[in-house]
Structure formats: structure tokens, C-alpha cells
Amino acid sequence: MGERDRRLRERAARVIPGGLWGHMNVDGFSPDYPQFFERAEGCTLWDVDGARYIDFMCSWGPVVLGHKHPAVEAAVDRQRALGDAMNGPAPALVDLAELLVETIPFADWALFQKNGSDATTACVTIARAGTKRRKILAARGSYHGAVPWCSPSLAGVTAEDRAHLILFDYNDIESLETAVKAADGDLAGIILTAFKHDYGADQFMIDPAFLARARQLCDAQDAALILDDVRAGFRLDLRGSWAPVGVQPDLAAFSKAIANGYPLAAVVGSDRFRAPASFGKVFVTGSFWYGAVSMAAAVATIETLRDDGVIAHTAAMGQRLRDGLAGLAGKHGLGLRQTGPTQMPMVLFDDDPKFARGNAFCNAALKAGAYFHPRHNMFLSAAHTPALIDRALEAAEVGMAAAAQVSAREMAAS
Ligand SMILES: Cc1ncc(COP(=O)(O)O)c(C=O)c1O
């Protein structure tokens, strides 16, 4: 651990419970993983001790064009010079809503928030208001946010908070049908992530037959099919991640990549849910939900994604990384599973339930200059070039050599 990072952690431990809340706490990683960063540019990160890394987390999803993308920064500068938090929104609000309605086929309207949890919760609220029913069906293990109705931790959550949540298994039609029966005529909606991207597990795509059945079940009861596209949105398909499958949700939540790192979330919906989402019906709002800078950033981000073919580029760079890692794993005789879309890779070693080999790989690669994650899916950006992927693969080679040193016994015991 670098000296400045160590000192900052010590100070933080005194004034911040546990040193840092939430998903960015590096507790459980090797101490070599920096907790604090000084700056970022493109897909390069500098920690507070001056070490430099090629970044494969992209701030855990938001940075899709690369840090400090010129078109986004120019839009931000223009809007900041005019005003950000004012007594009402700037014209950028309408520009952005129009852009989303134009880009996403099932979207007839849009509302904006700050975080993904705000957006998924607003979807649930609108679904309940629109159907006048209570039950929400969600897949076991899927993450929809850090709020009581869906938080993965039950600390501070009451049974009442979960009273109207029914779980089913993703891609399992029978399990979904059982959950619908359990809702017993009180079904408000079914919420599903774009694909299955759980922490520490192989990723898999949604089964089109399962999604079609979910659509049918919602139609039969006039309930809402909700797409949680917070993590995958604007990374797989600009029209929404289910566009290639051809099934349209009624409501969808977006955040993360929508504004290239500026804080913003969006709910879009079809006309079926326009009335309950309207002013005077549900009360969804927040002090910072009207900020103009993030909206200007989002317009510039989505236009750049659309005009520069970024999704194809990130998929190709992810494929280059995937091919390279597969080659290195083969060379070292290591079983590696690389799952999910290439632009959102999950990389896990075989027979490594406690991630001992994954940690060894990541720690050594980190020291050699590539910032990978041993358990969470990673993210590519427009700033990843073939040359940078190849440099990262050199670091990964060091990581694979370290991973090969971890014995089967250590993997079982750690
Ligand atoms: C699929 C999904 N939904 C919702 C959320 C919550 O978003 P936020 O952390 O911005 O509240 C996340 C965050 O990782 C997510 O991946």
C-alpha cells in the first residue's frame, strides 16, 4: 500500500464508519489495491501515490467513453457556465427526454433521477400506482439497488419492507409462473436485469423464451414488465438491452453509463404508464434530480455513443482482451471462464470458490499496471485501444504466472 493511501485510510477510519461504505470499499482485496485515486483520463487511472493503471472497471460502469471525454466535457463546461442547480431544469432536460424517446423504441416519456436505485424504485412505484396492486417479482440474486425493498443486505431492513417482494429464478419459466401464482391477483410488476450479471458468478444472457413468457404473464394481468438496464444500458444496445431479443418492457431504469460519469438516472416508459408517472400522481423527486450539467453530459454521451459506433468498438476491444486472456490461461494450464458480453466481461478461474487464484491474478496484474476485478464484472470503454489492451495483456501475463502458483489446496482452503 502506498504511503498516502495508507494515511488517507487511517484518517478515513476515524471519521467514516468502516473506512468507506458500499461497493468501492477495497476491504477483502490485497492491501496493494489502492482505495484512493488522484486522477483519471481515458482509461488510465492514477492512484494517490502516483501509480498508474489501465482501468477495466470504468468507475464500476459509468465511464463508457473514457474519463474526461472531450465532447462530454465541452457540453458540461457550456452548461456549467450557464447554471446547474437552478429553480427549475434547463432546456437540456427536454433535449435529453426527446433523445431518449427517439432512441429507445418503447419509450414514450422519460423522468430523471440521480442513482440507479432511484430509477428502479421509481419503476416499482409507478408500476404499483398504475396497477393499484402490490406484488413485485424479482429474480433471486439480482441486484436492483441499495434501498430496503431490494437491498442485498438485510441489516436495517424490516420484514414489512419485503412483504410484497416475491423471488423467482432467472430464466426459469416454471419458477416465474409459480411466483405469479403466489402473487394471487395482486401482481404489479416483474423486474429483470438485462442479463444475469451477479457478483462472483458466471454471467448469462436472458433466454428469449423466458423473456417472452414474462411479457405474456404481465400482459395477461395488465402488470408492468420492468427492465433494469442500470448496469448494461448504453453498453449493449442503444435501443435498450432487450432490443435484439424483440421483447419490449413497459418501464425501464437506466443510470451508470448514461452521462459518462456525471450523476444521472432515467426511467423511461410506454404510454400505458404515462398517467401514473405523471405529476400529481406518484411523487418521485429529489433536490438534485433537475441538475442541468448531468443532463447536458447525457445528451453529449448518447450522441457520441450513437455517432461514433462505441458499442461495436467496446465489444471488439473486449473480444481482444478475452482472446488474449484465454491464450494466457491456456499457456499456464489454468481453467478460465469468461462470460457475458465482451464489453462487460466476467473473468473467473475454475475451482476457485473463494477467489484465491482470482485474487493472485489481479494483485500481480495490478502491480504490473492493469486494474482488473477478481469477482465483479468489468467494463470496457471507447478509450480502450488495441495498443492499451495489448499492454494490459502483458500485465495479465504476470498475473497468470502468479495465479499458476496458487495450489488446488490453497484454492479450497482460502
Ligand atoms: C442492475 C443494477 N440495478 C440497480 C443498481 C443500483 O444503481 P445505483 O448504485 O446507481 O443506485 C445497480 C448498481 O450497480 C445495478 O447494477
XYZ file of C-alpha atoms and ligand atoms in Angstrom:
430
model
C 0.000 0.000 0.000
C 1.307 3.445 -0.868
C 2.093 5.838 1.955
C -0.502 8.455 1.020
C -3.182 5.799 0.569
C -2.293 4.350 3.983
C -2.532 7.742 5.683
C -5.858 8.537 3.996
C -7.248 5.143 5.080
C -6.179 5.821 8.664
C -7.856 9.225 8.654
C -10.969 7.827 6.972
C -11.242 5.005 9.517
C -11.625 7.641 12.257
C -14.395 9.652 10.599
C -16.100 7.207 8.195
C -17.649 4.002 9.601
C -15.644 1.047 8.323
C -13.353 3.368 6.351
C -15.707 3.514 3.357
C -19.299 2.462 2.727
C -20.540 0.363 -0.134
C -19.149 -1.317 -3.201
C -15.969 0.686 -3.545
C -14.523 -0.395 -0.198
C -11.404 -2.438 -1.045
C -11.536 -4.401 2.208
C -11.108 -8.040 1.219
C -8.721 -7.214 -1.615
C -4.984 -7.320 -1.158
C -3.649 -4.148 0.511
C -1.976 -3.374 -2.819
C -5.366 -2.340 -4.211
C -5.465 1.432 -3.779
C -8.506 2.853 -2.023
C -7.922 6.437 -3.148
C -7.308 7.875 -6.589
C -5.793 11.139 -7.699
C -6.957 11.441 -11.285
C -8.244 9.677 -14.366
C -8.014 10.200 -18.097
C -9.263 7.998 -20.926
C -8.946 4.518 -19.463
C -5.952 5.363 -17.298
C -6.171 5.850 -13.540
C -3.564 7.286 -11.185
C -3.739 6.413 -7.502
C -2.816 8.881 -4.784
C 0.724 7.506 -4.653
C 1.300 8.103 -8.352
C 0.971 4.514 -9.623
C -0.768 4.258 -12.985
C -3.222 1.587 -14.151
C -5.091 0.647 -17.311
C -8.614 0.624 -15.946
C -11.106 -2.201 -16.532
C -13.748 -1.032 -14.019
C -14.593 2.365 -15.563
C -15.816 3.618 -12.166
C -17.918 0.411 -11.962
C -19.808 1.184 -15.141
C -20.478 4.879 -15.627
C -17.441 5.797 -17.714
C -18.334 4.403 -21.152
C -16.468 6.882 -23.348
C -13.376 7.147 -21.164
C -12.667 9.656 -18.430
C -12.809 13.299 -19.497
C -14.159 12.651 -22.978
C -13.785 15.964 -24.879
C -17.350 16.130 -26.279
C -18.865 15.454 -22.854
C -16.530 17.851 -21.073
C -17.304 20.598 -23.595
C -21.057 20.130 -23.055
C -20.507 20.134 -19.290
C -18.398 23.303 -19.427
C -21.023 25.078 -21.534
C -23.838 24.126 -19.172
C -21.837 24.825 -16.024
C -21.117 28.341 -17.267
C -24.885 28.861 -17.633
C -26.123 27.160 -14.452
C -26.636 23.740 -12.921
C -28.932 23.547 -9.880
C -31.496 26.282 -10.558
C -35.164 26.775 -9.591
C -36.170 24.518 -12.430
C -34.493 22.480 -15.123
C -32.607 23.823 -18.129
C -33.613 23.135 -21.761
C -31.219 20.162 -21.610
C -33.991 18.269 -19.744
C -36.276 18.380 -22.777
C -33.405 17.717 -25.205
C -32.480 14.607 -23.234
C -36.044 13.315 -22.853
C -36.585 13.766 -26.613
C -33.307 11.994 -27.364
C -34.279 9.009 -25.201
C -37.768 8.788 -26.706
C -36.223 8.941 -30.178
C -33.546 6.323 -29.365
C -35.483 3.752 -27.309
C -38.408 2.270 -29.287
C -40.731 1.502 -26.356
C -40.113 4.852 -24.621
C -42.910 7.408 -24.918
C -41.683 9.512 -21.995
C -38.776 9.909 -19.563
C -38.176 11.035 -15.970
C -34.765 11.696 -14.423
C -33.170 10.897 -11.097
C -29.616 10.583 -9.790
C -28.824 6.934 -8.997
C -29.844 3.576 -10.368
C -31.628 2.770 -7.089
C -33.768 5.903 -7.546
C -34.726 4.719 -11.024
C -35.557 1.087 -10.149
C -37.536 2.256 -7.112
C -39.434 4.793 -9.229
C -40.281 1.986 -11.699
C -41.679 -0.110 -8.858
C -43.675 2.840 -7.505
C -45.095 3.689 -10.941
C -45.974 0.025 -11.567
C -47.852 -0.149 -8.263
C -49.583 3.177 -8.842
C -50.560 2.190 -12.388
C -51.913 -1.240 -11.497
C -53.158 -0.460 -7.963
C -51.542 -3.744 -6.949
C -48.673 -4.519 -4.600
C -46.542 -7.532 -5.568
C -43.220 -7.110 -7.346
C -41.451 -10.212 -8.696
C -37.644 -10.163 -8.841
C -35.011 -12.775 -9.681
C -33.045 -14.369 -6.871
C -29.563 -12.807 -6.591
C -30.209 -9.926 -9.000
C -29.071 -6.545 -7.775
C -31.542 -3.677 -8.177
C -30.117 -1.191 -5.697
C -29.277 -0.213 -2.149
C -32.754 0.512 -0.760
C -34.885 -1.567 1.625
C -37.223 -3.151 -0.944
C -34.288 -4.832 -2.739
C -31.015 -4.346 -0.803
C -28.813 -7.474 -0.717
C -28.130 -6.810 2.971
C -30.971 -7.332 5.424
C -29.317 -5.163 8.102
C -31.760 -2.375 8.872
C -34.404 -3.874 6.585
C -37.747 -4.944 8.053
C -39.892 -7.888 7.017
C -42.539 -5.325 6.082
C -40.139 -3.738 3.568
C -40.048 -7.091 1.758
C -43.646 -8.117 2.341
C -44.629 -7.601 -1.289
C -41.481 -8.914 -2.965
C -41.625 -12.444 -4.435
C -38.487 -14.122 -5.761
C -38.074 -16.493 -8.707
C -35.115 -17.968 -10.605
C -33.885 -16.020 -13.623
C -34.530 -17.813 -16.943
C -36.708 -20.433 -15.203
C -40.227 -20.232 -16.653
C -41.723 -22.623 -14.119
C -40.298 -20.680 -11.215
C -41.645 -17.426 -12.681
C -45.095 -18.942 -13.167
C -45.083 -20.156 -9.556
C -44.211 -16.644 -8.390
C -47.019 -15.171 -10.480
C -49.441 -17.643 -8.883
C -48.141 -16.676 -5.433
C -48.947 -13.031 -6.235
C -52.545 -14.210 -6.316
C -54.060 -11.482 -8.453
C -52.001 -8.745 -6.762
C -49.226 -8.556 -9.377
C -47.907 -5.025 -10.021
C -44.801 -5.957 -12.000
C -41.876 -8.201 -12.843
C -38.416 -6.627 -12.702
C -35.463 -8.200 -14.532
C -31.905 -7.138 -15.209
C -30.874 -7.028 -18.887
C -28.864 -10.212 -18.427
C -27.705 -12.083 -15.335
C -24.660 -10.267 -14.007
C -24.354 -11.262 -10.373
C -21.332 -10.695 -8.186
C -18.857 -13.589 -8.224
C -20.850 -15.748 -10.655
C -20.703 -16.630 -14.341
C -22.837 -14.245 -16.363
C -25.519 -15.418 -18.780
C -27.863 -13.779 -21.252
C -31.618 -13.701 -20.897
C -33.389 -16.632 -22.565
C -35.705 -15.176 -25.254
C -38.400 -17.787 -24.453
C -38.268 -16.858 -20.774
C -38.500 -13.141 -21.558
C -41.399 -13.717 -23.947
C -43.212 -15.670 -21.204
C -42.579 -12.848 -18.714
C -44.122 -10.449 -21.253
C -47.170 -12.736 -21.678
C -47.672 -13.108 -17.941
C -47.575 -9.326 -17.479
C -49.983 -8.810 -20.383
C -52.400 -11.395 -19.025
C -52.630 -9.495 -15.728
C -52.050 -5.995 -17.091
C -48.915 -5.770 -14.917
C -45.655 -3.959 -15.733
C -42.629 -5.690 -17.221
C -39.683 -3.674 -15.885
C -36.213 -3.767 -17.441
C -33.449 -2.851 -15.008
C -30.895 -1.629 -17.544
C -28.893 0.319 -14.979
C -25.706 -1.667 -15.498
C -25.979 -2.799 -19.116
C -27.852 0.165 -20.602
C -25.985 2.060 -23.365
C -23.357 -0.694 -23.405
C -25.160 -3.490 -25.269
C -27.694 -1.685 -27.463
C -28.687 1.987 -27.513
C -32.324 0.962 -28.013
C -32.286 -0.815 -24.624
C -30.605 -4.136 -23.938
C -33.599 -6.284 -24.905
C -34.000 -4.738 -28.370
C -32.150 -7.631 -30.080
C -34.481 -10.111 -28.352
C -37.511 -8.206 -29.606
C -39.403 -8.040 -26.310
C -40.421 -4.608 -25.087
C -40.738 -3.721 -21.408
C -43.306 -1.216 -20.101
C -40.821 0.588 -17.881
C -37.031 0.679 -17.853
C -34.423 2.060 -15.460
C -31.113 3.440 -16.730
C -28.163 5.070 -14.991
C -24.419 4.318 -14.896
C -23.251 4.896 -18.498
C -25.958 7.429 -19.387
C -23.814 10.520 -18.736
C -20.237 9.187 -18.850
C -19.687 9.539 -15.104
C -21.899 12.532 -14.331
C -24.636 11.637 -11.844
C -27.873 10.800 -13.598
C -30.530 8.098 -13.833
C -33.596 7.817 -16.028
C -36.889 5.977 -16.083
C -38.497 5.595 -19.470
C -41.901 4.111 -20.102
C -44.673 3.426 -22.546
C -47.927 5.361 -22.751
C -49.628 2.622 -20.715
C -47.801 4.027 -17.643
C -47.771 7.726 -18.583
C -50.737 8.633 -16.358
C -49.457 7.058 -13.120
C -45.985 8.525 -13.781
C -47.473 11.992 -14.164
C -47.191 14.987 -11.873
C -49.967 14.841 -9.318
C -49.908 11.012 -9.188
C -46.709 9.371 -7.891
C -44.416 11.747 -6.021
C -40.951 10.966 -7.332
C -38.460 13.775 -6.862
C -35.173 14.810 -5.272
C -33.278 18.045 -4.614
C -30.651 17.205 -7.216
C -32.800 15.451 -9.830
C -33.035 18.542 -12.052
C -29.315 19.375 -12.329
C -28.598 20.626 -15.833
C -24.917 19.689 -16.066
C -25.578 15.946 -15.878
C -28.348 16.252 -18.465
C -26.079 18.124 -20.855
C -23.451 15.430 -20.235
C -26.016 12.731 -21.034
C -27.042 14.320 -24.341
C -23.385 14.522 -25.385
C -22.710 10.962 -24.186
C -25.643 9.380 -26.019
C -24.942 11.329 -29.217
C -21.297 10.237 -29.098
C -22.265 6.619 -28.434
C -24.630 6.795 -31.423
C -22.355 8.662 -33.843
C -19.007 7.045 -33.035
C -20.024 3.363 -33.050
C -18.796 2.987 -29.481
C -20.706 -0.209 -28.667
C -19.102 -2.093 -31.556
C -15.711 -0.743 -30.525
C -16.041 -1.775 -26.869
C -17.296 -5.214 -27.926
C -14.260 -5.625 -30.195
C -11.832 -4.450 -27.508
C -13.495 -6.802 -25.028
C -13.094 -9.646 -27.516
C -9.404 -8.803 -27.900
C -8.999 -8.920 -24.122
C -10.987 -12.171 -23.924
C -8.924 -13.868 -26.636
C -5.694 -12.682 -25.016
C -6.681 -13.875 -21.542
C -7.819 -17.249 -22.908
C -4.443 -17.660 -24.617
C -2.534 -16.763 -21.451
C -4.635 -19.077 -19.291
C -4.045 -21.911 -21.761
C -0.319 -21.238 -21.743
C -0.255 -21.537 -17.947
C -2.602 -24.527 -17.892
C -5.310 -22.617 -15.987
C -9.048 -23.138 -16.426
C -10.652 -19.753 -17.004
C -14.315 -18.886 -17.547
C -15.028 -15.640 -19.382
C -18.744 -14.967 -19.535
C -21.248 -12.332 -20.554
C -20.967 -9.706 -23.285
C -17.324 -8.997 -24.150
C -17.731 -5.312 -23.278
C -18.807 -6.319 -19.738
C -16.517 -9.270 -19.022
C -16.647 -11.550 -16.003
C -13.389 -13.462 -15.567
C -13.336 -16.343 -13.078
C -10.939 -19.238 -12.569
C -12.192 -22.834 -12.384
C -12.394 -24.500 -8.954
C -11.729 -21.212 -7.200
C -14.755 -20.801 -4.910
C -13.089 -18.259 -2.645
C -11.298 -16.408 -5.446
C -7.768 -17.222 -4.176
C -6.493 -17.684 -7.714
C -8.509 -14.714 -8.955
C -7.023 -12.524 -6.240
C -3.479 -13.679 -7.023
C -4.057 -12.938 -10.704
C -5.496 -9.489 -10.044
C -2.872 -8.487 -7.451
C 0.039 -9.341 -9.722
C -1.617 -7.727 -12.751
C -2.304 -4.618 -10.675
C 1.358 -4.274 -9.765
C 2.164 -4.669 -13.452
C -0.251 -1.841 -14.336
C -3.718 -3.286 -15.114
C -6.691 -2.760 -12.796
C -8.897 -5.896 -13.030
C -11.551 -7.164 -10.614
C -11.475 -10.741 -9.285
C -15.228 -11.107 -8.619
C -17.251 -8.370 -10.284
C -17.965 -7.928 -13.962
C -15.678 -5.381 -15.586
C -16.282 -2.701 -18.220
C -14.624 -1.595 -21.457
C -14.802 1.969 -22.774
C -14.287 3.886 -26.000
C -10.848 4.839 -24.670
C -9.576 1.244 -24.711
C -7.438 0.886 -27.831
C -5.830 -2.267 -29.246
C -2.441 -0.996 -28.013
C -3.758 -0.485 -24.482
C -5.444 -3.898 -24.456
C -2.149 -5.431 -25.525
C -0.331 -3.569 -22.744
C -2.921 -4.794 -20.260
C -2.377 -8.336 -21.538
C 1.318 -8.003 -20.702
C 0.261 -7.198 -17.134
C -2.206 -10.087 -17.285
C 0.644 -12.411 -18.246
C 2.364 -11.504 -14.965
C -0.983 -12.123 -13.253
C -1.401 -15.556 -14.841
C 2.076 -16.589 -13.722
C 1.151 -15.622 -10.145
C -2.217 -17.377 -10.435
C -0.454 -20.565 -11.541
C 1.476 -20.551 -8.255
C -1.752 -20.910 -6.245
C -2.218 -24.585 -5.461
C -5.502 -26.513 -5.532
C -5.189 -26.880 -1.770
C -4.879 -23.122 -1.264
C -7.867 -22.600 -3.521
C -10.015 -24.958 -1.489
C -8.810 -23.619 1.861
C -8.650 -19.863 1.419
C -28.619 -3.731 -12.358
C -28.475 -2.630 -11.333
N -29.578 -2.034 -10.872
C -29.512 -1.035 -9.979
C -28.302 -0.604 -9.492
C -28.251 0.495 -8.480
O -27.657 1.636 -9.016
P -27.010 2.737 -8.102
O -25.809 2.118 -7.443
O -26.637 3.834 -9.023
O -28.050 3.150 -7.104
C -27.125 -1.182 -9.954
C -25.812 -0.766 -9.460
O -24.821 -1.437 -9.615
C -27.217 -2.241 -10.904
O -26.114 -2.849 -11.376
